PDB file of C-alpha atoms in Angstrom:
ATOM      1  CA  UNK A  44       0.000   0.000   0.000  1.00 63.00           C
ATOM      2  CA  UNK A  45       1.265   3.454  -0.948  1.00 76.00           C
ATOM      3  CA  UNK A  46       2.542   5.557   1.920  1.00 83.00           C
ATOM      4  CA  UNK A  47       0.469   8.542   2.953  1.00 89.00           C
ATOM      5  CA  UNK A  48       2.206  11.800   1.905  1.00 90.00           C
ATOM      6  CA  UNK A  49       2.939  12.690   5.550  1.00 90.00           C
ATOM      7  CA  UNK A  50       4.862   9.429   5.958  1.00 89.00           C
ATOM      8  CA  UNK A  51       6.454   9.460   2.498  1.00 86.00           C
ATOM      9  CA  UNK A  52       7.665  13.045   2.942  1.00 81.00           C
ATOM     10  CA  UNK A  53       9.084  12.172   6.339  1.00 77.00           C
ATOM     11  CA  UNK A  54      11.223   9.501   4.715  1.00 72.00           C
ATOM     12  CA  UNK A  55      12.333  11.814   1.905  1.00 62.00           C
ATOM     13  CA  UNK A  56      13.537  14.641   4.167  1.00 60.00           C
ATOM     14  CA  UNK A  57      16.362  12.485   5.429  1.00 60.00           C
ATOM     15  CA  UNK A  58      19.747  12.806   3.806  1.00 57.00           C
ATOM     16  CA  UNK A  59      20.819   9.797   1.720  1.00 69.00           C
ATOM     17  CA  UNK A  60      22.748   7.336   3.862  1.00 74.00           C
ATOM     18  CA  UNK A  61      26.054   7.947   2.052  1.00 80.00           C
ATOM     19  CA  UNK A  62      25.924  11.676   2.833  1.00 83.00           C
ATOM     20  CA  UNK A  63      25.110  10.862   6.438  1.00 83.00           C
ATOM     21  CA  UNK A  64      28.055   8.493   6.664  1.00 87.00           C
ATOM     22  CA  UNK A  65      30.407  11.062   5.132  1.00 91.00           C
ATOM     23  CA  UNK A  66      29.179  13.742   7.544  1.00 92.00           C
ATOM     24  CA  UNK A  67      29.953  11.593  10.573  1.00 95.00           C
ATOM     25  CA  UNK A  68      33.198  10.340   9.022  1.00 93.00           C
ATOM     26  CA  UNK A  69      34.421  13.942   8.898  1.00 94.00           C
ATOM     27  CA  UNK A  70      33.568  14.208  12.585  1.00 95.00           C
ATOM     28  CA  UNK A  71      35.457  10.996  13.346  1.00 96.00           C
ATOM     29  CA  UNK A  72      32.250   9.249  14.442  1.00 96.00           C
ATOM     30  CA  UNK A  73      31.416   5.789  13.034  1.00 95.00           C
ATOM     31  CA  UNK A  74      27.979   5.587  11.417  1.00 95.00           C
ATOM     32  CA  UNK A  75      26.749   2.926  13.818  1.00 96.00           C
ATOM     33  CA  UNK A  76      24.055   2.921  16.516  1.00 97.00           C
ATOM     34  CA  UNK A  77      26.286   3.075  19.592  1.00 97.00           C
ATOM     35  CA  UNK A  78      28.498   6.009  18.468  1.00 97.00           C
ATOM     36  CA  UNK A  79      25.416   7.936  17.323  1.00 97.00           C
ATOM     37  CA  UNK A  80      23.714   7.170  20.625  1.00 97.00           C
ATOM     38  CA  UNK A  81      26.773   8.599  22.360  1.00 97.00           C
ATOM     39  CA  UNK A  82      26.179  11.892  20.528  1.00 97.00           C
ATOM     40  CA  UNK A  83      22.667  11.970  21.989  1.00 97.00           C
ATOM     41  CA  UNK A  84      23.718  10.984  25.507  1.00 97.00           C
ATOM     42  CA  UNK A  85      26.579  13.463  25.726  1.00 96.00           C
ATOM     43  CA  UNK A  86      24.747  16.179  23.761  1.00 95.00           C
ATOM     44  CA  UNK A  87      27.860  16.836  21.725  1.00 93.00           C
ATOM     45  CA  UNK A  88      28.720  17.901  19.201  1.00 95.00           C
ATOM     46  CA  UNK A  89      25.429  19.779  19.478  1.00 94.00           C
ATOM     47  CA  UNK A  90      25.314  20.530  15.780  1.00 94.00           C
ATOM     48  CA  UNK A  91      25.385  16.784  15.051  1.00 96.00           C
ATOM     49  CA  UNK A  92      22.413  15.835  17.233  1.00 97.00           C
ATOM     50  CA  UNK A  93      19.722  16.276  14.528  1.00 94.00           C
ATOM     51  CA  UNK A  94      21.729  14.205  12.037  1.00 93.00           C
ATOM     52  CA  UNK A  95      22.303  11.569  14.728  1.00 95.00           C
ATOM     53  CA  UNK A  96      18.541  11.361  15.304  1.00 95.00           C
ATOM     54  CA  UNK A  97      17.933  10.795  11.613  1.00 91.00           C
ATOM     55  CA  UNK A  98      20.856   8.376  11.425  1.00 92.00           C
ATOM     56  CA  UNK A  99      19.559   6.224  14.259  1.00 95.00           C
ATOM     57  CA  UNK A 100      16.175   6.041  12.525  1.00 93.00           C
ATOM     58  CA  UNK A 101      17.878   5.125   9.246  1.00 91.00           C
ATOM     59  CA  UNK A 102      19.738   2.339  11.044  1.00 92.00           C
ATOM     60  CA  UNK A 103      16.547   1.039  12.664  1.00 94.00           C
ATOM     61  CA  UNK A 104      18.097   1.481  16.120  1.00 96.00           C
ATOM     62  CA  UNK A 105      15.033   1.014  18.325  1.00 97.00           C
ATOM     63  CA  UNK A 106      17.299   0.988  21.373  1.00 97.00           C
ATOM     64  CA  UNK A 107      17.696   4.735  20.781  1.00 97.00           C
ATOM     65  CA  UNK A 108      14.034   5.505  21.542  1.00 98.00           C
ATOM     66  CA  UNK A 109      14.561   6.365  25.259  1.00 97.00           C
ATOM     67  CA  UNK A 110      17.359   8.796  24.394  1.00 97.00           C
ATOM     68  CA  UNK A 111      15.305  10.303  21.576  1.00 98.00           C
ATOM     69  CA  UNK A 112      12.381  10.837  23.944  1.00 98.00           C
ATOM     70  CA  UNK A 113      14.657  12.744  26.303  1.00 97.00           C
ATOM     71  CA  UNK A 114      15.278  15.256  23.494  1.00 97.00           C
ATOM     72  CA  UNK A 115      11.628  16.040  22.724  1.00 97.00           C
ATOM     73  CA  UNK A 116      11.775  19.233  24.805  1.00 96.00           C
ATOM     74  CA  UNK A 117      15.419  20.095  24.072  1.00 95.00           C
ATOM     75  CA  UNK A 118      16.389  23.753  23.893  1.00 93.00           C
ATOM     76  CA  UNK A 119      17.107  23.651  20.129  1.00 95.00           C
ATOM     77  CA  UNK A 120      14.158  23.541  17.734  1.00 95.00           C
ATOM     78  CA  UNK A 121      15.784  21.259  15.160  1.00 95.00           C
ATOM     79  CA  UNK A 122      16.581  18.697  17.867  1.00 96.00           C
ATOM     80  CA  UNK A 123      12.982  18.723  19.134  1.00 96.00           C
ATOM     81  CA  UNK A 124      11.797  18.149  15.587  1.00 95.00           C
ATOM     82  CA  UNK A 125      14.172  15.405  14.528  1.00 95.00           C
ATOM     83  CA  UNK A 126      13.832  13.461  17.773  1.00 97.00           C
ATOM     84  CA  UNK A 127      10.042  13.049  17.553  1.00 97.00           C
ATOM     85  CA  UNK A 128      10.178  12.283  13.842  1.00 96.00           C
ATOM     86  CA  UNK A 129      12.799   9.611  14.478  1.00 95.00           C
ATOM     87  CA  UNK A 130      10.588   8.080  17.173  1.00 97.00           C
ATOM     88  CA  UNK A 131       7.698   7.919  14.713  1.00 96.00           C
ATOM     89  CA  UNK A 132       9.904   6.101  12.205  1.00 94.00           C
ATOM     90  CA  UNK A 133      11.315   3.675  14.761  1.00 96.00           C
ATOM     91  CA  UNK A 134       8.306   3.043  16.974  1.00 96.00           C
ATOM     92  CA  UNK A 135       5.233   3.524  14.799  1.00 95.00           C
ATOM     93  CA  UNK A 136       1.948   2.623  16.514  1.00 96.00           C
ATOM     94  CA  UNK A 137       3.796   1.471  19.617  1.00 97.00           C
ATOM     95  CA  UNK A 138       4.680   5.092  20.366  1.00 97.00           C
ATOM     96  CA  UNK A 139       1.245   6.590  19.689  1.00 97.00           C
ATOM     97  CA  UNK A 140       0.515   7.071  23.395  1.00 97.00           C
ATOM     98  CA  UNK A 141       3.797   8.864  24.005  1.00 98.00           C
ATOM     99  CA  UNK A 142       3.346  11.063  20.932  1.00 98.00           C
ATOM    100  CA  UNK A 143      -0.170  12.075  21.991  1.00 98.00           C
ATOM    101  CA  UNK A 144       1.195  12.978  25.428  1.00 97.00           C
ATOM    102  CA  UNK A 145       3.631  15.294  23.638  1.00 97.00           C
ATOM    103  CA  UNK A 146       0.691  17.273  22.243  1.00 96.00           C
ATOM    104  CA  UNK A 147       0.031  18.582  25.748  1.00 94.00           C
ATOM    105  CA  UNK A 148       3.549  18.420  27.191  1.00 95.00           C
ATOM    106  CA  UNK A 149       5.465  21.621  27.899  1.00 95.00           C
ATOM    107  CA  UNK A 150       8.415  22.420  25.662  1.00 95.00           C
ATOM    108  CA  UNK A 151       7.638  20.119  22.735  1.00 96.00           C
ATOM    109  CA  UNK A 152       7.166  21.347  19.169  1.00 96.00           C
ATOM    110  CA  UNK A 153       3.497  20.495  18.601  1.00 96.00           C
ATOM    111  CA  UNK A 154       3.698  20.966  14.832  1.00 95.00           C
ATOM    112  CA  UNK A 155       6.364  18.283  14.482  1.00 96.00           C
ATOM    113  CA  UNK A 156       4.606  16.037  16.983  1.00 97.00           C
ATOM    114  CA  UNK A 157       1.530  16.298  14.776  1.00 97.00           C
ATOM    115  CA  UNK A 158       3.651  15.424  11.721  1.00 97.00           C
ATOM    116  CA  UNK A 159       4.861  12.340  13.574  1.00 97.00           C
ATOM    117  CA  UNK A 160       1.287  11.344  14.423  1.00 98.00           C
ATOM    118  CA  UNK A 161       0.176  11.884  10.827  1.00 97.00           C
ATOM    119  CA  UNK A 162       3.071   9.746   9.592  1.00 96.00           C
ATOM    120  CA  UNK A 163       2.077   6.941  11.979  1.00 96.00           C
ATOM    121  CA  UNK A 164      -1.637   7.328  11.215  1.00 97.00           C
ATOM    122  CA  UNK A 165      -2.900   5.439  14.257  1.00 97.00           C
ATOM    123  CA  UNK A 166      -6.679   5.883  14.796  1.00 98.00           C
ATOM    124  CA  UNK A 167      -6.061   5.537  18.549  1.00 98.00           C
ATOM    125  CA  UNK A 168      -4.653   9.099  18.573  1.00 98.00           C
ATOM    126  CA  UNK A 169      -7.933  10.626  17.378  1.00 98.00           C
ATOM    127  CA  UNK A 170      -9.179  11.890  20.745  1.00 98.00           C
ATOM    128  CA  UNK A 171      -5.936  13.699  21.541  1.00 98.00           C
ATOM    129  CA  UNK A 172      -5.623  15.117  18.022  1.00 98.00           C
ATOM    130  CA  UNK A 173      -9.215  16.386  18.039  1.00 98.00           C
ATOM    131  CA  UNK A 174      -8.694  18.008  21.453  1.00 97.00           C
ATOM    132  CA  UNK A 175      -5.527  19.731  20.187  1.00 97.00           C
ATOM    133  CA  UNK A 176      -6.886  20.729  16.773  1.00 98.00           C
ATOM    134  CA  UNK A 177     -10.347  22.078  17.616  1.00 98.00           C
ATOM    135  CA  UNK A 178      -9.098  25.341  19.228  1.00 97.00           C
ATOM    136  CA  UNK A 179      -6.797  25.914  16.242  1.00 97.00           C
ATOM    137  CA  UNK A 180      -9.706  25.339  13.855  1.00 98.00           C
ATOM    138  CA  UNK A 181     -11.955  27.740  15.783  1.00 98.00           C
ATOM    139  CA  UNK A 182      -9.274  30.436  15.532  1.00 97.00           C
ATOM    140  CA  UNK A 183      -8.892  29.776  11.802  1.00 97.00           C
ATOM    141  CA  UNK A 184     -12.624  30.157  11.294  1.00 97.00           C
ATOM    142  CA  UNK A 185     -12.404  33.621  12.899  1.00 97.00           C
ATOM    143  CA  UNK A 186      -9.004  34.583  11.503  1.00 97.00           C
ATOM    144  CA  UNK A 187      -7.542  32.612   8.561  1.00 95.00           C
ATOM    145  CA  UNK A 188      -4.118  34.125   9.299  1.00 95.00           C
ATOM    146  CA  UNK A 189      -3.965  32.685  12.822  1.00 96.00           C
ATOM    147  CA  UNK A 190      -1.975  29.585  11.847  1.00 95.00           C
ATOM    148  CA  UNK A 191       1.038  31.046  10.057  1.00 90.00           C
ATOM    149  CA  UNK A 192       3.196  28.025  10.914  1.00 90.00           C
ATOM    150  CA  UNK A 193       0.723  25.661   9.287  1.00 93.00           C
ATOM    151  CA  UNK A 194       0.241  23.413  12.324  1.00 92.00           C
ATOM    152  CA  UNK A 195      -3.233  22.578  11.046  1.00 96.00           C
ATOM    153  CA  UNK A 196      -1.778  20.911   7.938  1.00 97.00           C
ATOM    154  CA  UNK A 197      -0.625  17.802   9.782  1.00 97.00           C
ATOM    155  CA  UNK A 198      -3.878  17.588  11.721  1.00 98.00           C
ATOM    156  CA  UNK A 199      -5.661  17.371   8.356  1.00 98.00           C
ATOM    157  CA  UNK A 200      -3.091  14.826   7.146  1.00 97.00           C
ATOM    158  CA  UNK A 201      -3.912  12.719  10.191  1.00 98.00           C
ATOM    159  CA  UNK A 202      -7.690  13.160  10.184  1.00 98.00           C
ATOM    160  CA  UNK A 203      -8.140  12.248   6.532  1.00 97.00           C
ATOM    161  CA  UNK A 204      -6.606   8.834   7.263  1.00 97.00           C
ATOM    162  CA  UNK A 205      -8.904   7.776  10.096  1.00 97.00           C
ATOM    163  CA  UNK A 206     -12.419   8.616   8.892  1.00 97.00           C
ATOM    164  CA  UNK A 207     -13.357   4.921   8.521  1.00 96.00           C
ATOM    165  CA  UNK A 208     -12.657   4.345  12.214  1.00 97.00           C
ATOM    166  CA  UNK A 209     -13.892   7.789  13.291  1.00 98.00           C
ATOM    167  CA  UNK A 210     -16.581   9.046  10.858  1.00 98.00           C
ATOM    168  CA  UNK A 211     -17.123  12.074  13.106  1.00 97.00           C
ATOM    169  CA  UNK A 212     -13.728  13.360  11.929  1.00 98.00           C
ATOM    170  CA  UNK A 213     -15.431  14.289   8.646  1.00 98.00           C
ATOM    171  CA  UNK A 214     -17.122  17.200  10.414  1.00 98.00           C
ATOM    172  CA  UNK A 215     -13.732  18.690  11.289  1.00 98.00           C
ATOM    173  CA  UNK A 216     -12.454  18.144   7.754  1.00 98.00           C
ATOM    174  CA  UNK A 217     -15.523  19.858   6.288  1.00 97.00           C
ATOM    175  CA  UNK A 218     -15.138  22.836   8.618  1.00 97.00           C
ATOM    176  CA  UNK A 219     -11.500  23.182   7.615  1.00 98.00           C
ATOM    177  CA  UNK A 220     -12.385  22.927   3.914  1.00 97.00           C
ATOM    178  CA  UNK A 221     -14.619  25.984   4.242  1.00 97.00           C
ATOM    179  CA  UNK A 222     -11.633  27.980   5.514  1.00 97.00           C
ATOM    180  CA  UNK A 223      -9.112  26.757   2.924  1.00 96.00           C
ATOM    181  CA  UNK A 224      -9.783  29.395   0.221  1.00 96.00           C
ATOM    182  CA  UNK A 225      -8.900  32.130   2.728  1.00 96.00           C
ATOM    183  CA  UNK A 226      -5.632  30.580   3.859  1.00 96.00           C
ATOM    184  CA  UNK A 227      -2.209  31.904   2.919  1.00 94.00           C
ATOM    185  CA  UNK A 228      -0.601  30.491  -0.223  1.00 94.00           C
ATOM    186  CA  UNK A 229       2.156  28.905   1.873  1.00 94.00           C
ATOM    187  CA  UNK A 230      -0.472  26.811   3.698  1.00 95.00           C
ATOM    188  CA  UNK A 231      -1.907  25.697   0.345  1.00 95.00           C
ATOM    189  CA  UNK A 232       1.573  24.576  -0.647  1.00 94.00           C
ATOM    190  CA  UNK A 233       1.970  22.561   2.552  1.00 95.00           C
ATOM    191  CA  UNK A 234      -1.468  21.001   2.140  1.00 96.00           C
ATOM    192  CA  UNK A 235      -0.537  19.945  -1.390  1.00 95.00           C
ATOM    193  CA  UNK A 236       2.678  18.387  -0.131  1.00 93.00           C
ATOM    194  CA  UNK A 237       1.499  16.593   2.999  1.00 95.00           C
ATOM    195  CA  UNK A 238      -2.138  15.612   2.431  1.00 96.00           C
ATOM    196  CA  UNK A 239      -4.160  13.539  -0.015  1.00 94.00           C
ATOM    197  CA  UNK A 240      -7.248  15.734   0.169  1.00 93.00           C
ATOM    198  CA  UNK A 241      -5.353  18.734  -1.183  1.00 94.00           C
ATOM    199  CA  UNK A 242      -2.863  17.018  -3.489  1.00 84.00           C
ATOM    200  CA  UNK A 243      -1.235  19.230  -6.089  1.00 65.00           C
ATOM    201  CA  UNK A 244      -3.728  18.246  -8.774  1.00 45.00           C
ATOM    202  CA  UNK A 245      -6.582  19.453  -6.548  1.00 49.00           C
ATOM    203  CA  UNK A 246      -5.193  22.690  -5.150  1.00 43.00           C
ATOM    204  CA  UNK A 247      -6.995  24.757  -7.739  1.00 44.00           C
ATOM    205  CA  UNK A 248     -10.279  23.357  -6.460  1.00 44.00           C
ATOM    206  CA  UNK A 249      -9.469  23.811  -2.763  1.00 42.00           C
TER     207      UNK A 249
END
């Protein structure tokens, strides 16, 4: 079965393995789970932490999940992002509960957490996603410019996947669709990239 765009795009944002290996070779760090885990544990070099997160996911190093979770509220935005995305790739449905907790946890990047949940596509996250998304949707209905970062995009990417299990999600999708024509062009671009409902061939009709 073809990957949903949120999951497929998550895979494509990662550097090809050879470039990753060369990057860590220049740093004198073997491209293996334990040395990359050491980067996470010691938090150095700091600039290498995001690449180490991606690398551990590329290597399928599930043993890295506890260390990755410890970075979800790290002080650097790119580390917060790459850690939760790596957890989604490594843990899938098994980490749904933890990812939904991140939607209400202090210090996490909710937009990237929502990307992770959309990539996993687990219907069990619906309650938490609805609770998180409804206030954002209400603001959008009053002010279409209220979501400049496009956090709603990944909520739509998630919701469109789980309507069989949760038919009531269609009401949220319909409300969002009414707002779409008023949204900034950058949000249209993200919708085309990360969702099926607003794929590039349909953006003119959105």
